[in-house]
Coordinates of C-alpha atoms (C1' of nucleotides) in Angstrom, one line a residue:
Chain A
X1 CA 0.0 0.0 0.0
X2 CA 0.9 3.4 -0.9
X3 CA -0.8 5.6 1.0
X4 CA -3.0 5.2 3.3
X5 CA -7.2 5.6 3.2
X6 CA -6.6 9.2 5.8
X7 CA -4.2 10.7 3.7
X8 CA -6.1 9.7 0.2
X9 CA -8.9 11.6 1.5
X10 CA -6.6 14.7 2.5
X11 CA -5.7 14.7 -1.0
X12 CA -9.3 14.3 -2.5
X13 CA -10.3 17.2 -0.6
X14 CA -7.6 19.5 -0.6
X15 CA -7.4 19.0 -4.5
X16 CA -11.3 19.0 -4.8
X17 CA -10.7 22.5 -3.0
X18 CA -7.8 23.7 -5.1
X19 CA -9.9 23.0 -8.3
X20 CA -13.7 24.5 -8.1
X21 CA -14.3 28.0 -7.2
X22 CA -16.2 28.3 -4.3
X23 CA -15.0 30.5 -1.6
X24 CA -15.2 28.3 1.6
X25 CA -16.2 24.5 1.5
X26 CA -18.3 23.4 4.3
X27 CA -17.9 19.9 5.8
X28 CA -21.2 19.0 4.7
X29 CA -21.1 20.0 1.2
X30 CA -17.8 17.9 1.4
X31 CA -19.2 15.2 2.2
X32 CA -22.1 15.2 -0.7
X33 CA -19.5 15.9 -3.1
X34 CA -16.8 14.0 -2.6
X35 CA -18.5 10.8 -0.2
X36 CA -16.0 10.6 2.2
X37 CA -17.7 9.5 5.5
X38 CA -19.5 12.1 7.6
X39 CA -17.9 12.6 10.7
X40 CA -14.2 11.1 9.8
X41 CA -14.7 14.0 7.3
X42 CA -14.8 16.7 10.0
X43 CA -12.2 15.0 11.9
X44 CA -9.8 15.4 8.9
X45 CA -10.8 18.5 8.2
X46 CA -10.0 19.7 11.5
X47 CA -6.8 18.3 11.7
X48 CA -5.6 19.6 8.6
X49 CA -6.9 23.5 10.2
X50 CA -4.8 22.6 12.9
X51 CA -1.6 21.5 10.5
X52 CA -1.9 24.8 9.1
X53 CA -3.5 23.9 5.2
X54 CA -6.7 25.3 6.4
X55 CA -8.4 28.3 7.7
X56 CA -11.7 27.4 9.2
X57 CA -14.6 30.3 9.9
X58 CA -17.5 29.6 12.6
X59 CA -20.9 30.3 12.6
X60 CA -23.6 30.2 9.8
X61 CA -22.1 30.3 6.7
X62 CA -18.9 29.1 8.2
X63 CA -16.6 26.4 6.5
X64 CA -13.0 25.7 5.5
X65 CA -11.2 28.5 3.3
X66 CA -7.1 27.4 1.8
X67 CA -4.6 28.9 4.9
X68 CA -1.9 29.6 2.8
X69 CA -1.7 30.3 -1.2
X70 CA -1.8 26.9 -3.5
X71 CA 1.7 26.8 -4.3
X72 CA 2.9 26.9 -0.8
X73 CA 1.1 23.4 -0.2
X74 CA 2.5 20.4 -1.6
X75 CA 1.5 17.0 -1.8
X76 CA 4.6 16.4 0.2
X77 CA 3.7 18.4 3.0
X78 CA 0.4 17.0 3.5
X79 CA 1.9 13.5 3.9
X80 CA 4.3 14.5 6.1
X81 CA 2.2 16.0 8.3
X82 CA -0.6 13.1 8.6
X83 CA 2.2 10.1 8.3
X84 CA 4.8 11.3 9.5
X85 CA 8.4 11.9 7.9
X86 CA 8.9 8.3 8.5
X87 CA 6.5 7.5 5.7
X88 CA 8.6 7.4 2.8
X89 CA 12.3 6.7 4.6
X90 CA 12.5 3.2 6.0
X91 CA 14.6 0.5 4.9
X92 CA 13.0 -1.5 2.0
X93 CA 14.5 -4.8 3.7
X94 CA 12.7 -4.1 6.7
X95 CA 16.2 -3.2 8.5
X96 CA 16.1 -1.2 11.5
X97 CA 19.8 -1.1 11.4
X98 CA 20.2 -0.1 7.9
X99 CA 21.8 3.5 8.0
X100 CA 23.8 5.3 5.5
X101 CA 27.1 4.4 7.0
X102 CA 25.8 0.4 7.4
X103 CA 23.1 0.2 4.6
X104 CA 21.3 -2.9 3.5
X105 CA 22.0 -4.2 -0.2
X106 CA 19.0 -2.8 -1.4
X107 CA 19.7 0.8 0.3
X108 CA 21.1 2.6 -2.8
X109 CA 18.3 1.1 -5.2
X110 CA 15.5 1.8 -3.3
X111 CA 16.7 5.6 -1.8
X112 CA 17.0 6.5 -5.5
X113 CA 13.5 4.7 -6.6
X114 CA 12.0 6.9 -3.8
X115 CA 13.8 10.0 -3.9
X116 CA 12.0 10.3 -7.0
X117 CA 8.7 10.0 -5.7
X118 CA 9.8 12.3 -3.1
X119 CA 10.5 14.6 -5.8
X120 CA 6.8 14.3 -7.5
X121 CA 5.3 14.5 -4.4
X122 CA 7.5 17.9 -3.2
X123 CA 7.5 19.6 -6.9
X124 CA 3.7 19.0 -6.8
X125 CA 1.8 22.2 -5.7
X126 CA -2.4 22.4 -5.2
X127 CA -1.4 25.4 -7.6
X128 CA 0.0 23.1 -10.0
X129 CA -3.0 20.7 -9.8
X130 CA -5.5 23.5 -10.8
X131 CA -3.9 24.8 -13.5
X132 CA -3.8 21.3 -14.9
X133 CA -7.3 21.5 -14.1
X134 CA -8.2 24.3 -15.6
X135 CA -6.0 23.6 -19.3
X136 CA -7.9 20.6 -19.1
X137 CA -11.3 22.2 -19.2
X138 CA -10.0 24.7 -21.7
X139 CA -9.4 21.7 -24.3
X140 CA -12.3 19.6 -23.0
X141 CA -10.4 16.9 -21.8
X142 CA -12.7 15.1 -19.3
X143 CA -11.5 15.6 -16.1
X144 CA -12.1 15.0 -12.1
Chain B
X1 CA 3.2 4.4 4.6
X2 CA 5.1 2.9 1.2
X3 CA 4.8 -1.1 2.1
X4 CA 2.8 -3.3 4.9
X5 CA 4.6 -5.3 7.9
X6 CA 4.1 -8.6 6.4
X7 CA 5.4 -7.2 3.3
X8 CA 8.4 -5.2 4.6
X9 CA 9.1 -8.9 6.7
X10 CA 8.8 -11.2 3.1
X11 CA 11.4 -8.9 1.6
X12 CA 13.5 -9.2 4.8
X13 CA 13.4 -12.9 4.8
X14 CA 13.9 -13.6 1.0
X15 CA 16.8 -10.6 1.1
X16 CA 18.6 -12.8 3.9
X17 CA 18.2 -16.0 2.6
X18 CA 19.1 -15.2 -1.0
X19 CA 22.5 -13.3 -0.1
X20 CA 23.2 -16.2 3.2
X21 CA 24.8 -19.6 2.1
X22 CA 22.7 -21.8 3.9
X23 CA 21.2 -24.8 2.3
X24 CA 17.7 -24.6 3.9
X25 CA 16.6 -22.2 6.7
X26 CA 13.9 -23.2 9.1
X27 CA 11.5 -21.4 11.0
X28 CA 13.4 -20.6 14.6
X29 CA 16.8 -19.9 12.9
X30 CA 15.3 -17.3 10.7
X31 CA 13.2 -15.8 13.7
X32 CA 16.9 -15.9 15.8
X33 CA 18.2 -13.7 13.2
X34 CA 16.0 -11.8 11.9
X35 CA 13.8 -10.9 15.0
X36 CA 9.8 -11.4 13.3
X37 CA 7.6 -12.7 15.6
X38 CA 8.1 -16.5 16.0
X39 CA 4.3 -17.8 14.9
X40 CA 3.2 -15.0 12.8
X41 CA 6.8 -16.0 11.0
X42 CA 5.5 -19.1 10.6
X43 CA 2.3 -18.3 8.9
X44 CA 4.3 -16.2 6.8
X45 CA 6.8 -18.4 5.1
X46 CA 4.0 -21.0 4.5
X47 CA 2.4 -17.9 2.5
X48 CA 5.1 -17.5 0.5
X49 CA 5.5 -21.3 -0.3
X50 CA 1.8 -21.1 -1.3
X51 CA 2.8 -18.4 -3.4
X52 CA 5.7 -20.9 -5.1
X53 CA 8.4 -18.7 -4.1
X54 CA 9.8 -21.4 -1.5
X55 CA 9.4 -24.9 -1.2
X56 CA 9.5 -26.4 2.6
X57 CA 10.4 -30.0 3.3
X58 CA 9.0 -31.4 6.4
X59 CA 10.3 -33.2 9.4
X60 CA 13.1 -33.1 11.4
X61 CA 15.8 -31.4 9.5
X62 CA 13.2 -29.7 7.5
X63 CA 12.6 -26.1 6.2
X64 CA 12.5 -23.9 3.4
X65 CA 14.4 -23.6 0.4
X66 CA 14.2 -21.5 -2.8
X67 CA 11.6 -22.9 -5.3
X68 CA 13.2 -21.2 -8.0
X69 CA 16.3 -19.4 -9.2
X70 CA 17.3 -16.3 -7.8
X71 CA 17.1 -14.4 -11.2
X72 CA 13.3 -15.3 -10.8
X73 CA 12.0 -14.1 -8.5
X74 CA 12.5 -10.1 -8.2
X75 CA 10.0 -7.5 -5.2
X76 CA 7.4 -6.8 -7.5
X77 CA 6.2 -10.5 -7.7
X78 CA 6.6 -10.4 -4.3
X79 CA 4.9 -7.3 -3.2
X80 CA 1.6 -8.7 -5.9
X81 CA 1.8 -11.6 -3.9
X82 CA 0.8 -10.7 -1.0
X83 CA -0.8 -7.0 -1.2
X84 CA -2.4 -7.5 -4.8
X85 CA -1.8 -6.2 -8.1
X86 CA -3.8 -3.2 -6.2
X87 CA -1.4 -2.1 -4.2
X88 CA 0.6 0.4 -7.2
X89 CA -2.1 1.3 -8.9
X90 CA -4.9 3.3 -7.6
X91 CA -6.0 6.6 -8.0
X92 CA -3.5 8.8 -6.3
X93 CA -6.0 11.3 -5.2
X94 CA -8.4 8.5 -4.4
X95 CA -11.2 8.8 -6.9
X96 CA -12.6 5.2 -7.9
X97 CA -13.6 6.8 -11.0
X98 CA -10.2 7.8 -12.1
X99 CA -9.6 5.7 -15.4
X100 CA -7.0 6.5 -18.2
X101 CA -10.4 7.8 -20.3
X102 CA -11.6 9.9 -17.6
X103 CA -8.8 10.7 -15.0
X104 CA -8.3 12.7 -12.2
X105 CA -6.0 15.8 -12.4
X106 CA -3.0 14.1 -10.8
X107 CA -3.1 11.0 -12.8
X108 CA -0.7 11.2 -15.3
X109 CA 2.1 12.5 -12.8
X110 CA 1.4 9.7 -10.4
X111 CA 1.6 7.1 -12.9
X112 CA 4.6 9.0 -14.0
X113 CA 6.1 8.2 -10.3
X114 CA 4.6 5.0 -9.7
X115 CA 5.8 3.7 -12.7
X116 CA 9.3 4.3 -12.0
X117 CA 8.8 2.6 -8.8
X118 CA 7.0 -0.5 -10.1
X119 CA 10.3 -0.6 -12.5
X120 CA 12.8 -0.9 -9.8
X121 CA 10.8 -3.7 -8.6
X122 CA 10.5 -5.3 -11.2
X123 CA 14.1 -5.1 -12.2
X124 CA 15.5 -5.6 -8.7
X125 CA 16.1 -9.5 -8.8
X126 CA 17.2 -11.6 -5.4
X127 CA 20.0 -12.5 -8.3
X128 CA 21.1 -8.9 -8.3
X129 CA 20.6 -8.6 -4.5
X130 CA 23.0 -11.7 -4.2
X131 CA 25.3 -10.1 -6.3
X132 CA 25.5 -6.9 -4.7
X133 CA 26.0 -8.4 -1.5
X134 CA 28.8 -10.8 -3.0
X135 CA 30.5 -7.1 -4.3
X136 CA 30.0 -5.4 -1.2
X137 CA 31.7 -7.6 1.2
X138 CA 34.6 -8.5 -1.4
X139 CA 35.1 -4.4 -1.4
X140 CA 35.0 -4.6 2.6
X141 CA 31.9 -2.7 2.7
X142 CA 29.7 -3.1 6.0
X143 CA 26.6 -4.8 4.6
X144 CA 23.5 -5.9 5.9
Chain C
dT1 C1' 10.2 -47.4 17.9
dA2 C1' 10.1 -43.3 20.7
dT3 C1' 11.4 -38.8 20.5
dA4 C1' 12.7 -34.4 19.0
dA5 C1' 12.6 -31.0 15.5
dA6 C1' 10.5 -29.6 11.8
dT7 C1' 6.1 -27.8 8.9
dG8 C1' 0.6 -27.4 8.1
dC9 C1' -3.8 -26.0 9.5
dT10 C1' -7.2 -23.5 11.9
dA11 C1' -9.0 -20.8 15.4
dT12 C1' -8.5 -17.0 18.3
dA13 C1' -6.6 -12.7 20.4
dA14 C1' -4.6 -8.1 20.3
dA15 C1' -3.5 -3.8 18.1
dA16 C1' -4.3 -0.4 14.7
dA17 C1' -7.0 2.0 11.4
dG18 C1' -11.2 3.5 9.9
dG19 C1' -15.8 5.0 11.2
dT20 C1' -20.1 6.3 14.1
dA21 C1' -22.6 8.5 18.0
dG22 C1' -23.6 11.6 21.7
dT23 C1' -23.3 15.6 24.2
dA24 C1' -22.2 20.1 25.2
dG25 C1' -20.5 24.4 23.7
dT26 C1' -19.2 28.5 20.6
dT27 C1' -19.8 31.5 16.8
dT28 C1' -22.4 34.1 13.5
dA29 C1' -25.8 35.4 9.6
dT30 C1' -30.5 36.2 9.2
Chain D
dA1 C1' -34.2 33.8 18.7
dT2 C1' -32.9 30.4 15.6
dA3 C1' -30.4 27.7 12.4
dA4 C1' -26.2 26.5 10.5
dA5 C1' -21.7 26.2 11.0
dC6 C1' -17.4 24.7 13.6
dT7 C1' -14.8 22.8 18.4
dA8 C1' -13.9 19.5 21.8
dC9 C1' -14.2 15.5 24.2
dT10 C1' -15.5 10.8 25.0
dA11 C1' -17.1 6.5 24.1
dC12 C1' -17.9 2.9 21.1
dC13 C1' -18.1 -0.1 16.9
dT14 C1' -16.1 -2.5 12.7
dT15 C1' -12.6 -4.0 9.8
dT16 C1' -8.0 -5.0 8.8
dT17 C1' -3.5 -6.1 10.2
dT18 C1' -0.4 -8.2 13.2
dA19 C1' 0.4 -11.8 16.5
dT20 C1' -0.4 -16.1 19.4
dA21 C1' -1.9 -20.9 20.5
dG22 C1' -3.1 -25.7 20.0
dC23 C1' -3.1 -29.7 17.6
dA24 C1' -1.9 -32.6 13.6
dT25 C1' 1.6 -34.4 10.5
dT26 C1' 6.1 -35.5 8.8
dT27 C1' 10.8 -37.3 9.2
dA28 C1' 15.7 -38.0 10.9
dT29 C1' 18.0 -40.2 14.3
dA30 C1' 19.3 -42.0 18.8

DNA sequence: TATAAATGCTATAAAAAGGTAGTAGTTTAT
DNA sequence: ATAAACTACTACCTTTTTATAGCATTTATA
C-alpha cells in the first residue's frame, strides 16, 4: 500500500478545494461531493486546520477556506504532516539497522526509486493541480 | 506508509536468505536472526511457499528452500503476492472513478512516479541482490 | 520405535486503522 | 431567537492487520 485511506482523503479534498471555485467548503457539502464518510470527514478537516493547510470560519455560513496560497502546499507536505516523515524513509528490507554508514543491499536502489517519488510529491503544488485542471477544461479533456 | 509489515518482513526474509549460504533455513533460525515474531513467522513463510516462491520440506531437518532461481524471482512478484496487483495502482487522489479515459487531475504525474517505482521492482532480482551483496563484502563494505 | 525437531492448518486474540454516535459548547448570519 | 456552521471530548463499533496458540503431520535419528 501506498498511501494510506486518511491521507487519500486529504488529498481528495484539498485538490477537490484547489480546483472549483467556491470560496469556503463546508464539511457538509464535502461530504455530498466528494462521499467521504460524515464525521471522519470533520475530523480530517479539523486536523488539517490545525496542521496549518486550512483556515476554518465559525458560525452560519462558516466552512473551510485554503490557509496559505496553493503553491505553498504540496503534496509532500500534507503527507508529512498526517504520516509522519517516517512515511517514505525506511529501509526497504525491513532493516532497523540499515543507516547510511551500514546500509542494506537494497539501500542505494530503493533511496533513489523513492527519492523520485519524493520529488513528484515535493515539486507538486495544489497550484499546479488546478492549473492542470483548468487547461484541461479549456481543451475539453474530461477531467475529475 | 510505502509497504505493509508482512510485506516489509517477506522482503527481509527472502533478502537474507538469497545473499546467506545456507542450504535450507527453518523457522526458529530465521526468527533468531531476523527478529519477526516466532508464529506469525511461521504463517508467513508458508504464504510464501503457497505463493511458489519457496518450497518447505518437512520433518526433522526440515525447512524452506528457494523454489526457483534467484534471477526469478524479483519484489514486484513479491509485493503482488501478498498486497495484490492493487497495491501500485490506484488513483493517487483516491477517486474510484479515475480511469485512463476519464482521469483525475494528478493521474498522469502519479503514474509517471509510480511507474518508475514498479520498475525498480520489477528489475531488482534476489540475483542482483545476491550479487550486490557478494560485491560489497569482497570491497569490505559493512553490509546488511 | 520413541522422540525431537520440523512444517501445516485453523482458530483466536490483540492492536491499529477506519468509522459512528452523543453531548455540550461557541460563533455568526439572518 | 434560531439555524447552520465549527470545536472539543468521550465512548464505542467495525474492519484490517499483526500476532499467538493448539493440535496434527512428517521425518531424521538415537
Amino acid at each position: 500500500m501506498i498511501l494510506n485511506k486518511t491521507t487519500e482523503y486529504a488529498f481528495t479534498i484539498l485538490g477537490f478545494m484547489a480546483t472549483r471555485e467556491e470560496e469556503m467548503y463546508s464539511a457538509e457539502y464535502l461530504h455530498d461531493q466528494l462521499k467521504i464518510p460524515r464525521r471522519y470527514l470533520r475530523r480530517l478537516l479539523t486536523d488539517l486546520t490545525k496542521h496549518g493547510f486550512l483556515k476554518s470560519s465559525l458560525g452560519r455560513n462558516g466552512g473551510f477556506v485554503f490557509a496559505k496560497e496553493l503553491k505553498e502546499i504540496n503534496f509532500q507536505m500534507v503527507l508529512n504532516a498526517l504520516e509522519g516523515s517516517d512515511a517514505l524513509t525506511t529501509c526497504f528490507l525491513g532493516f532497523s539497522c540499515c543507516v547510511v554508514d551500514h546500509p542494506c543491499v537494497m539501500h542505494d536502489t530503493w533511496v533513489e526509486a523513492r527519492s523520485k517519488m519524493i520529488e513528484t510529491l515535493t515539486n507538486t503544488s495544489l497550484a499546479d493541480l488546478r492549473e492542470k485542471y483548468q487547461r484541461d477544461i479549456a481543451k475539453n479533456i474530461p477531467t475529475i
